[in-house]
């Protein structure tokens, strides 16, 4: 008997909005930002006064009163979007209290992503979507929507409006067609190196556009504060940053899809890019060392998008019937894959690994990938040999 698995999929489309619709979206986003800030202020006041927390049900009961007397202009928006905003705030507050996460912060116009969410009241027809109180809006339908749409999030990015559709899909329990198992090492000079000898060259989208970005930022700094020219310069910077982010996302999606379809299991290090890219600046009393070099390394690490790649690879492997095994990253680059000797001196350079004990030499990333493969419980390298480097092209 075939068992079905329910998964959540997201689709993002760019909306074809006119000036009136864009102004309406911007006004609704401002109303939701106001609801968030007002509710957060009440929660913080209750917390400071030692009162019991104000959860979603009680907070949602305030909405009708807000719309009657103090803030009647809230009636121009959609009530369901306010409720979704309060649900998000409630979840963030509970995560702060129970899990020790950072406290929710007030949202400032121009400093946060303008967005709001419709949980119901929408419908699709071809390449159009019907939204409450605004009617039909066209969108660039780059792919078909599969599954049952549960909610729609409208948000602005770099002066353009997008629609993110969250769907639930029932699919048969997948069985992977491959039996290949590999270890994967993430790096800077090579984006990913596999234990079978293949590797993937990095794209470096930020590095490729860095000079153009610096030029636009210099132009922005010379404009008069509050002028239209400064606003247009900021928009040009946002458009370029969006292009960089889209290039990175496209690269990561293609690589993760390719790997998930060709391997039933991928063993990789459980890296934390946020911790790896912390500043080495230090303090006045204890200043850091090699701050400029560490800053450049941090920029390269964040430019690769390792965190997003881990997330993409994990859910795509699950959809294909495979799995990702995460192992401890300690000493994988210092351990000899031939004799097992652990020595910092084994890593002669960024690319060369030469064992001080047995004399084994290999590419440093390949050696680390084999150690990662073994750490996943696989005693024999996936390719049955060492020192065979073949690049993989992303198609």
mmCIF file of C-alpha atoms in Angstrom:
data_model
loop_
_atom_site.group_PDB
_atom_site.id
_atom_site.type_symbol
_atom_site.label_atom_id
_atom_site.label_comp_id
_atom_site.label_asym_id
_atom_site.label_seq_id
_atom_site.Cartn_x
_atom_site.Cartn_y
_atom_site.Cartn_z
ATOM 1 C CA UNK A 1 0.000 0.000 0.000
ATOM 2 C CA UNK A 2 1.407 3.385 -1.068
ATOM 3 C CA UNK A 3 1.501 5.927 1.731
ATOM 4 C CA UNK A 4 1.086 9.614 0.966
ATOM 5 C CA UNK A 5 3.271 12.287 2.498
ATOM 6 C CA UNK A 6 2.025 15.850 2.988
ATOM 7 C CA UNK A 7 4.563 18.541 2.189
ATOM 8 C CA UNK A 8 4.439 22.334 2.126
ATOM 9 C CA UNK A 9 5.602 24.088 -1.044
ATOM 10 C CA UNK A 10 6.018 27.775 -1.745
ATOM 11 C CA UNK A 11 5.730 29.656 -5.029
ATOM 12 C CA UNK A 12 6.831 33.248 -5.576
ATOM 13 C CA UNK A 13 5.490 35.386 -8.428
ATOM 14 C CA UNK A 14 5.993 39.004 -9.371
ATOM 15 C CA UNK A 15 2.740 40.957 -9.492
ATOM 16 C CA UNK A 16 1.698 43.278 -12.340
ATOM 17 C CA UNK A 17 0.452 46.187 -10.243
ATOM 18 C CA UNK A 18 -0.491 49.673 -11.374
ATOM 19 C CA UNK A 19 0.160 52.854 -9.401
ATOM 20 C CA UNK A 20 -3.204 52.720 -7.602
ATOM 21 C CA UNK A 21 -2.739 49.073 -6.564
ATOM 22 C CA UNK A 22 0.835 49.703 -5.421
ATOM 23 C CA UNK A 23 -0.326 52.643 -3.303
ATOM 24 C CA UNK A 24 -3.063 50.461 -1.771
ATOM 25 C CA UNK A 25 -0.564 47.705 -0.958
ATOM 26 C CA UNK A 26 1.803 50.218 0.602
ATOM 27 C CA UNK A 27 -1.016 51.654 2.738
ATOM 28 C CA UNK A 28 -2.128 48.172 3.875
ATOM 29 C CA UNK A 29 1.456 47.247 4.743
ATOM 30 C CA UNK A 30 1.688 50.417 6.833
ATOM 31 C CA UNK A 31 -1.519 49.499 8.670
ATOM 32 C CA UNK A 32 -0.171 46.042 9.491
ATOM 33 C CA UNK A 33 3.089 47.594 10.662
ATOM 34 C CA UNK A 34 1.087 49.895 12.931
ATOM 35 C CA UNK A 35 -0.883 46.922 14.358
ATOM 36 C CA UNK A 36 2.361 45.076 15.054
ATOM 37 C CA UNK A 37 3.945 48.062 16.828
ATOM 38 C CA UNK A 38 0.817 48.849 18.860
ATOM 39 C CA UNK A 39 0.395 45.248 20.007
ATOM 40 C CA UNK A 40 4.110 44.914 20.778
ATOM 41 C CA UNK A 41 3.995 48.063 22.912
ATOM 42 C CA UNK A 42 1.132 46.581 24.962
ATOM 43 C CA UNK A 43 2.995 43.290 25.391
ATOM 44 C CA UNK A 44 6.180 45.028 26.535
ATOM 45 C CA UNK A 45 4.288 47.228 28.961
ATOM 46 C CA UNK A 46 2.561 44.188 30.481
ATOM 47 C CA UNK A 47 5.904 42.411 30.764
ATOM 48 C CA UNK A 48 7.608 45.393 32.428
ATOM 49 C CA UNK A 49 4.758 45.756 34.938
ATOM 50 C CA UNK A 50 4.909 42.057 35.852
ATOM 51 C CA UNK A 51 1.485 41.262 34.406
ATOM 52 C CA UNK A 52 0.567 38.026 32.633
ATOM 53 C CA UNK A 53 1.455 37.871 28.912
ATOM 54 C CA UNK A 54 -1.122 39.031 26.377
ATOM 55 C CA UNK A 55 -1.612 36.164 23.925
ATOM 56 C CA UNK A 56 -3.231 36.173 20.499
ATOM 57 C CA UNK A 57 -6.883 35.587 21.487
ATOM 58 C CA UNK A 58 -6.934 38.523 23.891
ATOM 59 C CA UNK A 59 -4.934 40.744 21.557
ATOM 60 C CA UNK A 60 -7.240 39.982 18.603
ATOM 61 C CA UNK A 61 -10.223 41.078 20.702
ATOM 62 C CA UNK A 62 -8.713 44.584 20.795
ATOM 63 C CA UNK A 63 -8.958 44.996 17.011
ATOM 64 C CA UNK A 64 -12.697 45.881 16.843
ATOM 65 C CA UNK A 65 -12.191 48.532 19.557
ATOM 66 C CA UNK A 66 -9.162 50.010 17.771
ATOM 67 C CA UNK A 67 -11.160 50.328 14.538
ATOM 68 C CA UNK A 68 -14.109 52.033 16.271
ATOM 69 C CA UNK A 69 -12.549 54.833 18.246
ATOM 70 C CA UNK A 70 -8.812 55.540 18.289
ATOM 71 C CA UNK A 71 -7.881 54.339 14.789
ATOM 72 C CA UNK A 72 -10.950 54.302 12.483
ATOM 73 C CA UNK A 73 -8.702 54.380 9.406
ATOM 74 C CA UNK A 74 -7.839 50.724 10.103
ATOM 75 C CA UNK A 75 -11.251 49.893 8.576
ATOM 76 C CA UNK A 76 -9.777 50.640 5.132
ATOM 77 C CA UNK A 77 -7.595 47.547 5.411
ATOM 78 C CA UNK A 78 -8.427 43.834 5.540
ATOM 79 C CA UNK A 79 -9.171 42.487 9.034
ATOM 80 C CA UNK A 80 -7.727 39.032 8.284
ATOM 81 C CA UNK A 81 -4.308 40.534 7.566
ATOM 82 C CA UNK A 82 -4.296 42.217 10.994
ATOM 83 C CA UNK A 83 -5.095 38.873 12.615
ATOM 84 C CA UNK A 84 -2.220 37.209 10.764
ATOM 85 C CA UNK A 85 0.124 39.980 11.929
ATOM 86 C CA UNK A 86 -0.947 39.395 15.536
ATOM 87 C CA UNK A 87 -0.419 35.635 15.099
ATOM 88 C CA UNK A 88 3.127 36.283 13.882
ATOM 89 C CA UNK A 89 3.792 38.554 16.852
ATOM 90 C CA UNK A 90 2.333 35.981 19.249
ATOM 91 C CA UNK A 91 4.591 33.260 17.801
ATOM 92 C CA UNK A 92 7.650 35.520 18.027
ATOM 93 C CA UNK A 93 6.862 36.443 21.633
ATOM 94 C CA UNK A 94 6.367 32.793 22.663
ATOM 95 C CA UNK A 95 9.624 31.836 20.982
ATOM 96 C CA UNK A 96 11.359 34.586 22.934
ATOM 97 C CA UNK A 97 9.902 33.423 26.276
ATOM 98 C CA UNK A 98 10.151 29.647 25.821
ATOM 99 C CA UNK A 99 13.238 29.216 23.638
ATOM 100 C CA UNK A 100 15.266 32.265 24.637
ATOM 101 C CA UNK A 101 15.190 33.796 21.154
ATOM 102 C CA UNK A 102 15.593 37.522 20.603
ATOM 103 C CA UNK A 103 12.652 39.682 21.617
ATOM 104 C CA UNK A 104 10.388 41.016 18.838
ATOM 105 C CA UNK A 105 11.344 44.509 17.729
ATOM 106 C CA UNK A 106 9.356 47.490 16.571
ATOM 107 C CA UNK A 107 9.091 47.900 12.814
ATOM 108 C CA UNK A 108 10.187 51.188 11.277
ATOM 109 C CA UNK A 109 9.043 52.388 7.905
ATOM 110 C CA UNK A 110 11.733 51.811 5.310
ATOM 111 C CA UNK A 111 13.733 49.587 7.677
ATOM 112 C CA UNK A 112 11.632 46.424 7.421
ATOM 113 C CA UNK A 113 10.081 44.328 4.678
ATOM 114 C CA UNK A 114 6.659 45.706 3.820
ATOM 115 C CA UNK A 115 4.304 42.715 3.817
ATOM 116 C CA UNK A 116 0.911 41.331 4.838
ATOM 117 C CA UNK A 117 -0.779 37.946 4.520
ATOM 118 C CA UNK A 118 -4.206 36.775 3.310
ATOM 119 C CA UNK A 119 -5.315 33.468 4.905
ATOM 120 C CA UNK A 120 -8.520 33.300 2.832
ATOM 121 C CA UNK A 121 -10.719 35.211 0.390
ATOM 122 C CA UNK A 122 -8.405 34.842 -2.611
ATOM 123 C CA UNK A 123 -8.799 32.877 -5.848
ATOM 124 C CA UNK A 124 -6.816 32.157 -9.019
ATOM 125 C CA UNK A 125 -7.781 32.266 -12.669
ATOM 126 C CA UNK A 126 -5.008 31.654 -15.187
ATOM 127 C CA UNK A 127 -2.334 34.253 -14.616
ATOM 128 C CA UNK A 128 -4.568 36.415 -12.390
ATOM 129 C CA UNK A 129 -5.261 36.419 -8.660
ATOM 130 C CA UNK A 130 -8.272 37.942 -6.943
ATOM 131 C CA UNK A 131 -7.548 39.599 -3.596
ATOM 132 C CA UNK A 132 -10.046 40.986 -1.050
ATOM 133 C CA UNK A 133 -11.010 44.655 -1.470
ATOM 134 C CA UNK A 134 -8.796 45.128 -4.532
ATOM 135 C CA UNK A 135 -9.992 42.630 -7.152
ATOM 136 C CA UNK A 136 -8.072 40.911 -9.941
ATOM 137 C CA UNK A 137 -4.323 41.459 -10.348
ATOM 138 C CA UNK A 138 -2.132 39.883 -13.000
ATOM 139 C CA UNK A 139 1.150 38.136 -12.224
ATOM 140 C CA UNK A 140 4.047 36.586 -14.127
ATOM 141 C CA UNK A 141 3.157 32.902 -13.952
ATOM 142 C CA UNK A 142 6.581 31.316 -14.295
ATOM 143 C CA UNK A 143 5.329 27.877 -13.172
ATOM 144 C CA UNK A 144 2.101 26.086 -12.318
ATOM 145 C CA UNK A 145 0.809 26.065 -8.762
ATOM 146 C CA UNK A 146 0.660 22.495 -7.466
ATOM 147 C CA UNK A 147 -1.418 21.671 -4.400
ATOM 148 C CA UNK A 148 -3.995 23.553 -2.336
ATOM 149 C CA UNK A 149 -3.137 27.225 -1.665
ATOM 150 C CA UNK A 150 -3.417 27.956 2.066
ATOM 151 C CA UNK A 151 -2.334 31.581 2.254
ATOM 152 C CA UNK A 152 -0.810 34.379 0.204
ATOM 153 C CA UNK A 153 1.829 36.823 1.404
ATOM 154 C CA UNK A 154 2.177 40.119 -0.460
ATOM 155 C CA UNK A 155 5.500 41.898 -0.017
ATOM 156 C CA UNK A 156 7.632 44.607 -1.606
ATOM 157 C CA UNK A 157 11.259 44.220 -2.617
ATOM 158 C CA UNK A 158 13.323 46.834 -4.441
ATOM 159 C CA UNK A 159 10.240 48.759 -5.531
ATOM 160 C CA UNK A 160 8.474 45.703 -6.947
ATOM 161 C CA UNK A 161 5.569 43.751 -5.438
ATOM 162 C CA UNK A 162 5.624 39.968 -5.150
ATOM 163 C CA UNK A 163 3.204 37.246 -4.115
ATOM 164 C CA UNK A 164 4.319 34.185 -2.131
ATOM 165 C CA UNK A 165 1.794 31.342 -2.277
ATOM 166 C CA UNK A 166 1.985 28.648 0.411
ATOM 167 C CA UNK A 167 0.483 25.309 -0.684
ATOM 168 C CA UNK A 168 -0.032 21.892 0.869
ATOM 169 C CA UNK A 169 0.602 18.945 -1.429
ATOM 170 C CA UNK A 170 0.059 15.226 -0.907
ATOM 171 C CA UNK A 171 2.681 13.119 -2.664
ATOM 172 C CA UNK A 172 3.438 9.378 -2.542
ATOM 173 C CA UNK A 173 6.183 8.350 -0.141
ATOM 174 C CA UNK A 174 9.217 8.756 -2.456
ATOM 175 C CA UNK A 175 11.817 6.073 -3.188
ATOM 176 C CA UNK A 176 15.166 7.312 -4.476
ATOM 177 C CA UNK A 177 16.359 5.842 -7.779
ATOM 178 C CA UNK A 178 20.068 6.160 -6.931
ATOM 179 C CA UNK A 179 22.241 4.184 -4.512
ATOM 180 C CA UNK A 180 25.160 6.640 -4.480
ATOM 181 C CA UNK A 181 26.418 7.988 -1.133
ATOM 182 C CA UNK A 182 28.963 10.820 -0.986
ATOM 183 C CA UNK A 183 30.631 13.139 1.464
ATOM 184 C CA UNK A 184 30.451 16.877 0.727
ATOM 185 C CA UNK A 185 32.833 19.599 1.887
ATOM 186 C CA UNK A 186 31.877 23.268 1.508
ATOM 187 C CA UNK A 187 34.598 25.795 0.811
ATOM 188 C CA UNK A 188 35.574 29.137 -0.655
ATOM 189 C CA UNK A 189 37.838 28.356 -3.618
ATOM 190 C CA UNK A 190 35.562 25.411 -4.408
ATOM 191 C CA UNK A 191 31.927 25.809 -3.485
ATOM 192 C CA UNK A 192 31.528 22.066 -2.859
ATOM 193 C CA UNK A 193 33.899 19.125 -3.152
ATOM 194 C CA UNK A 194 32.556 15.560 -3.170
ATOM 195 C CA UNK A 195 34.325 12.469 -1.911
ATOM 196 C CA UNK A 196 34.045 10.886 -5.379
ATOM 197 C CA UNK A 197 36.519 13.472 -6.718
ATOM 198 C CA UNK A 198 34.069 15.877 -8.350
ATOM 199 C CA UNK A 199 33.768 19.503 -7.320
ATOM 200 C CA UNK A 200 31.630 22.561 -8.034
ATOM 201 C CA UNK A 201 33.127 25.953 -8.795
ATOM 202 C CA UNK A 202 31.761 28.907 -6.796
ATOM 203 C CA UNK A 203 29.687 31.646 -8.386
ATOM 204 C CA UNK A 204 30.622 34.539 -6.041
ATOM 205 C CA UNK A 205 27.715 36.836 -7.045
ATOM 206 C CA UNK A 206 28.621 39.596 -4.576
ATOM 207 C CA UNK A 207 32.322 39.619 -5.495
ATOM 208 C CA UNK A 208 31.431 39.876 -9.193
ATOM 209 C CA UNK A 209 29.208 42.923 -8.599
ATOM 210 C CA UNK A 210 31.207 44.466 -5.748
ATOM 211 C CA UNK A 211 32.730 47.338 -7.723
ATOM 212 C CA UNK A 212 29.395 48.285 -9.245
ATOM 213 C CA UNK A 213 27.782 48.193 -5.799
ATOM 214 C CA UNK A 214 30.513 50.414 -4.323
ATOM 215 C CA UNK A 215 30.037 52.947 -7.106
ATOM 216 C CA UNK A 216 26.288 53.127 -6.496
ATOM 217 C CA UNK A 217 26.845 53.480 -2.751
ATOM 218 C CA UNK A 218 29.251 56.389 -3.310
ATOM 219 C CA UNK A 219 26.657 58.084 -5.512
ATOM 220 C CA UNK A 220 24.041 57.551 -2.808
ATOM 221 C CA UNK A 221 26.228 59.105 -0.117
ATOM 222 C CA UNK A 222 26.643 62.300 -2.173
ATOM 223 C CA UNK A 223 22.914 62.965 -2.590
ATOM 224 C CA UNK A 224 21.022 65.417 -0.396
ATOM 225 C CA UNK A 225 19.183 63.756 2.458
ATOM 226 C CA UNK A 226 15.441 63.494 1.819
ATOM 227 C CA UNK A 227 15.690 64.388 -1.899
ATOM 228 C CA UNK A 228 14.159 62.450 -4.783
ATOM 229 C CA UNK A 229 17.617 61.802 -6.202
ATOM 230 C CA UNK A 230 18.694 60.117 -2.968
ATOM 231 C CA UNK A 231 15.542 57.986 -3.040
ATOM 232 C CA UNK A 232 16.244 56.953 -6.647
ATOM 233 C CA UNK A 233 19.885 56.167 -5.772
ATOM 234 C CA UNK A 234 18.681 53.962 -2.909
ATOM 235 C CA UNK A 235 16.348 52.159 -5.311
ATOM 236 C CA UNK A 236 19.223 51.487 -7.735
ATOM 237 C CA UNK A 237 21.228 49.941 -4.893
ATOM 238 C CA UNK A 238 18.242 47.809 -3.853
ATOM 239 C CA UNK A 239 17.747 46.599 -7.440
ATOM 240 C CA UNK A 240 21.395 45.560 -7.724
ATOM 241 C CA UNK A 241 21.289 43.789 -4.350
ATOM 242 C CA UNK A 242 18.141 41.992 -5.482
ATOM 243 C CA UNK A 243 19.943 40.883 -8.637
ATOM 244 C CA UNK A 244 22.856 39.553 -6.572
ATOM 245 C CA UNK A 245 20.494 37.672 -4.249
ATOM 246 C CA UNK A 246 18.537 36.203 -7.170
ATOM 247 C CA UNK A 247 21.747 35.026 -8.863
ATOM 248 C CA UNK A 248 22.874 33.318 -5.667
ATOM 249 C CA UNK A 249 19.478 31.716 -5.102
ATOM 250 C CA UNK A 250 19.321 30.433 -8.696
ATOM 251 C CA UNK A 251 22.791 28.895 -8.388
ATOM 252 C CA UNK A 252 21.988 27.211 -5.062
ATOM 253 C CA UNK A 253 18.677 25.836 -6.341
ATOM 254 C CA UNK A 254 20.306 24.302 -9.424
ATOM 255 C CA UNK A 255 23.181 22.736 -7.472
ATOM 256 C CA UNK A 256 20.934 21.357 -4.685
ATOM 257 C CA UNK A 257 18.489 19.916 -7.242
ATOM 258 C CA UNK A 258 21.277 18.246 -9.191
ATOM 259 C CA UNK A 259 22.844 16.690 -6.086
ATOM 260 C CA UNK A 260 19.519 15.532 -4.609
ATOM 261 C CA UNK A 261 18.639 13.657 -7.800
ATOM 262 C CA UNK A 262 21.997 11.865 -8.171
ATOM 263 C CA UNK A 263 22.722 10.733 -4.578
ATOM 264 C CA UNK A 264 20.558 8.868 -2.079
ATOM 265 C CA UNK A 265 22.590 10.146 0.881
ATOM 266 C CA UNK A 266 24.864 13.132 1.278
ATOM 267 C CA UNK A 267 27.092 13.476 4.331
ATOM 268 C CA UNK A 268 28.140 17.034 5.148
ATOM 269 C CA UNK A 269 29.456 19.108 8.026
ATOM 270 C CA UNK A 270 27.013 20.716 10.427
ATOM 271 C CA UNK A 271 28.438 24.201 9.898
ATOM 272 C CA UNK A 272 27.096 27.406 11.431
ATOM 273 C CA UNK A 273 27.824 30.238 8.948
ATOM 274 C CA UNK A 274 26.634 32.886 11.436
ATOM 275 C CA UNK A 275 29.242 31.797 13.984
ATOM 276 C CA UNK A 276 31.958 31.317 11.369
ATOM 277 C CA UNK A 277 31.443 34.844 10.025
ATOM 278 C CA UNK A 278 31.602 36.687 13.346
ATOM 279 C CA UNK A 279 33.774 39.786 13.360
ATOM 280 C CA UNK A 280 37.346 39.547 14.669
ATOM 281 C CA UNK A 281 37.421 43.241 15.533
ATOM 282 C CA UNK A 282 37.390 42.656 19.280
ATOM 283 C CA UNK A 283 37.218 45.510 21.784
ATOM 284 C CA UNK A 284 39.373 48.481 22.734
ATOM 285 C CA UNK A 285 40.920 46.521 25.623
ATOM 286 C CA UNK A 286 41.414 43.302 23.636
ATOM 287 C CA UNK A 287 41.639 44.184 19.922
ATOM 288 C CA UNK A 288 41.477 41.375 17.397
ATOM 289 C CA UNK A 289 44.195 40.186 15.052
ATOM 290 C CA UNK A 290 44.145 39.977 11.237
ATOM 291 C CA UNK A 291 40.865 41.901 11.252
ATOM 292 C CA UNK A 292 41.008 42.853 7.564
ATOM 293 C CA UNK A 293 41.762 39.306 6.442
ATOM 294 C CA UNK A 294 38.978 37.906 8.643
ATOM 295 C CA UNK A 295 36.580 40.499 7.263
ATOM 296 C CA UNK A 296 37.340 39.366 3.722
ATOM 297 C CA UNK A 297 36.872 35.729 4.731
ATOM 298 C CA UNK A 298 33.532 36.554 6.379
ATOM 299 C CA UNK A 299 32.341 38.265 3.205
ATOM 300 C CA UNK A 300 33.337 35.232 1.109
ATOM 301 C CA UNK A 301 31.578 32.821 3.478
ATOM 302 C CA UNK A 302 28.333 34.814 3.394
ATOM 303 C CA UNK A 303 28.609 35.233 -0.383
ATOM 304 C CA UNK A 304 28.506 31.441 -0.827
ATOM 305 C CA UNK A 305 25.126 31.055 0.897
ATOM 306 C CA UNK A 306 25.973 27.899 2.857
ATOM 307 C CA UNK A 307 23.007 28.224 5.211
ATOM 308 C CA UNK A 308 20.476 28.498 2.377
ATOM 309 C CA UNK A 309 22.198 25.618 0.557
ATOM 310 C CA UNK A 310 21.870 23.336 3.611
ATOM 311 C CA UNK A 311 18.155 24.130 3.882
ATOM 312 C CA UNK A 312 17.502 23.605 0.163
ATOM 313 C CA UNK A 313 19.457 20.357 0.014
ATOM 314 C CA UNK A 314 17.739 18.923 3.104
ATOM 315 C CA UNK A 315 14.160 19.429 1.899
ATOM 316 C CA UNK A 316 14.925 18.381 -1.691
ATOM 317 C CA UNK A 317 16.563 15.176 -0.487
ATOM 318 C CA UNK A 318 13.445 14.402 1.577
ATOM 319 C CA UNK A 319 11.221 14.966 -1.458
ATOM 320 C CA UNK A 320 13.387 12.593 -3.541
ATOM 321 C CA UNK A 321 13.457 9.900 -0.851
ATOM 322 C CA UNK A 322 17.054 10.543 0.167
ATOM 323 C CA UNK A 323 18.583 12.079 3.266
ATOM 324 C CA UNK A 324 21.289 14.465 4.439
ATOM 325 C CA UNK A 325 23.490 13.328 7.328
ATOM 326 C CA UNK A 326 25.222 16.071 9.311
ATOM 327 C CA UNK A 327 28.473 15.280 11.135
ATOM 328 C CA UNK A 328 30.758 17.161 13.527
ATOM 329 C CA UNK A 329 33.057 19.439 11.486
ATOM 330 C CA UNK A 330 35.925 19.288 14.000
ATOM 331 C CA UNK A 331 39.337 18.357 12.513
ATOM 332 C CA UNK A 332 38.011 17.150 9.144
ATOM 333 C CA UNK A 333 40.506 19.411 7.335
ATOM 334 C CA UNK A 334 43.463 18.390 9.563
ATOM 335 C CA UNK A 335 42.929 14.616 9.504
ATOM 336 C CA UNK A 336 44.709 12.424 6.962
ATOM 337 C CA UNK A 337 42.130 10.324 5.100
ATOM 338 C CA UNK A 338 44.819 7.701 4.415
ATOM 339 C CA UNK A 339 46.297 7.009 7.879
ATOM 340 C CA UNK A 340 44.049 8.998 10.231
ATOM 341 C CA UNK A 341 46.771 11.267 11.660
ATOM 342 C CA UNK A 342 45.414 14.552 13.037
ATOM 343 C CA UNK A 343 47.897 17.400 12.761
ATOM 344 C CA UNK A 344 47.443 21.102 12.014
ATOM 345 C CA UNK A 345 50.660 20.996 9.961
ATOM 346 C CA UNK A 346 49.043 18.549 7.506
ATOM 347 C CA UNK A 347 47.186 21.455 5.878
ATOM 348 C CA UNK A 348 50.059 23.076 3.987
ATOM 349 C CA UNK A 349 47.902 25.649 2.192
ATOM 350 C CA UNK A 350 44.348 26.385 1.140
ATOM 351 C CA UNK A 351 44.479 23.728 -1.582
ATOM 352 C CA UNK A 352 47.279 21.313 -0.591
ATOM 353 C CA UNK A 353 47.064 18.565 2.034
ATOM 354 C CA UNK A 354 50.292 16.710 2.816
ATOM 355 C CA UNK A 355 50.375 14.260 5.712
ATOM 356 C CA UNK A 356 53.369 14.683 8.026
ATOM 357 C CA UNK A 357 53.147 11.027 9.062
ATOM 358 C CA UNK A 358 52.605 8.902 5.922
ATOM 359 C CA UNK A 359 53.427 11.444 3.208
ATOM 360 C CA UNK A 360 49.989 11.182 1.552
ATOM 361 C CA UNK A 361 49.181 14.207 -0.636
ATOM 362 C CA UNK A 362 45.851 15.341 -2.022
ATOM 363 C CA UNK A 363 43.686 18.348 -2.578
ATOM 364 C CA UNK A 364 42.744 19.653 0.877
ATOM 365 C CA UNK A 365 39.027 19.852 0.098
ATOM 366 C CA UNK A 366 38.954 16.315 -1.350
ATOM 367 C CA UNK A 367 40.721 14.982 1.733
ATOM 368 C CA UNK A 368 38.166 16.719 3.981
ATOM 369 C CA UNK A 369 35.273 15.369 1.893
ATOM 370 C CA UNK A 370 36.548 11.799 2.368
ATOM 371 C CA UNK A 371 36.876 12.337 6.128
ATOM 372 C CA UNK A 372 33.315 13.659 6.209
ATOM 373 C CA UNK A 373 32.203 10.601 4.238
ATOM 374 C CA UNK A 374 33.849 8.291 6.782
ATOM 375 C CA UNK A 375 32.380 10.255 9.707
ATOM 376 C CA UNK A 376 28.936 9.433 8.311
ATOM 377 C CA UNK A 377 29.544 5.749 8.979
ATOM 378 C CA UNK A 378 30.895 4.771 5.560
ATOM 379 C CA UNK A 379 34.320 3.126 5.763
ATOM 380 C CA UNK A 380 35.275 3.214 2.066
ATOM 381 C CA UNK A 381 35.526 6.388 -0.102
ATOM 382 C CA UNK A 382 32.682 6.736 -2.573
ATOM 383 C CA UNK A 383 34.929 6.768 -5.659
ATOM 384 C CA UNK A 384 37.240 3.950 -4.605
ATOM 385 C CA UNK A 385 40.365 6.015 -5.258
ATOM 386 C CA UNK A 386 42.057 9.308 -4.409
ATOM 387 C CA UNK A 387 43.277 12.359 -6.264
ATOM 388 C CA UNK A 388 40.768 12.307 -9.164
ATOM 389 C CA UNK A 389 39.365 15.812 -9.582
ATOM 390 C CA UNK A 390 36.526 16.458 -12.026
ATOM 391 C CA UNK A 391 34.490 19.672 -12.087
ATOM 392 C CA UNK A 392 30.701 19.475 -12.168
ATOM 393 C CA UNK A 393 28.820 21.927 -14.375
ATOM 394 C CA UNK A 394 25.538 23.335 -13.100
ATOM 395 C CA UNK A 395 22.829 22.911 -15.745
#
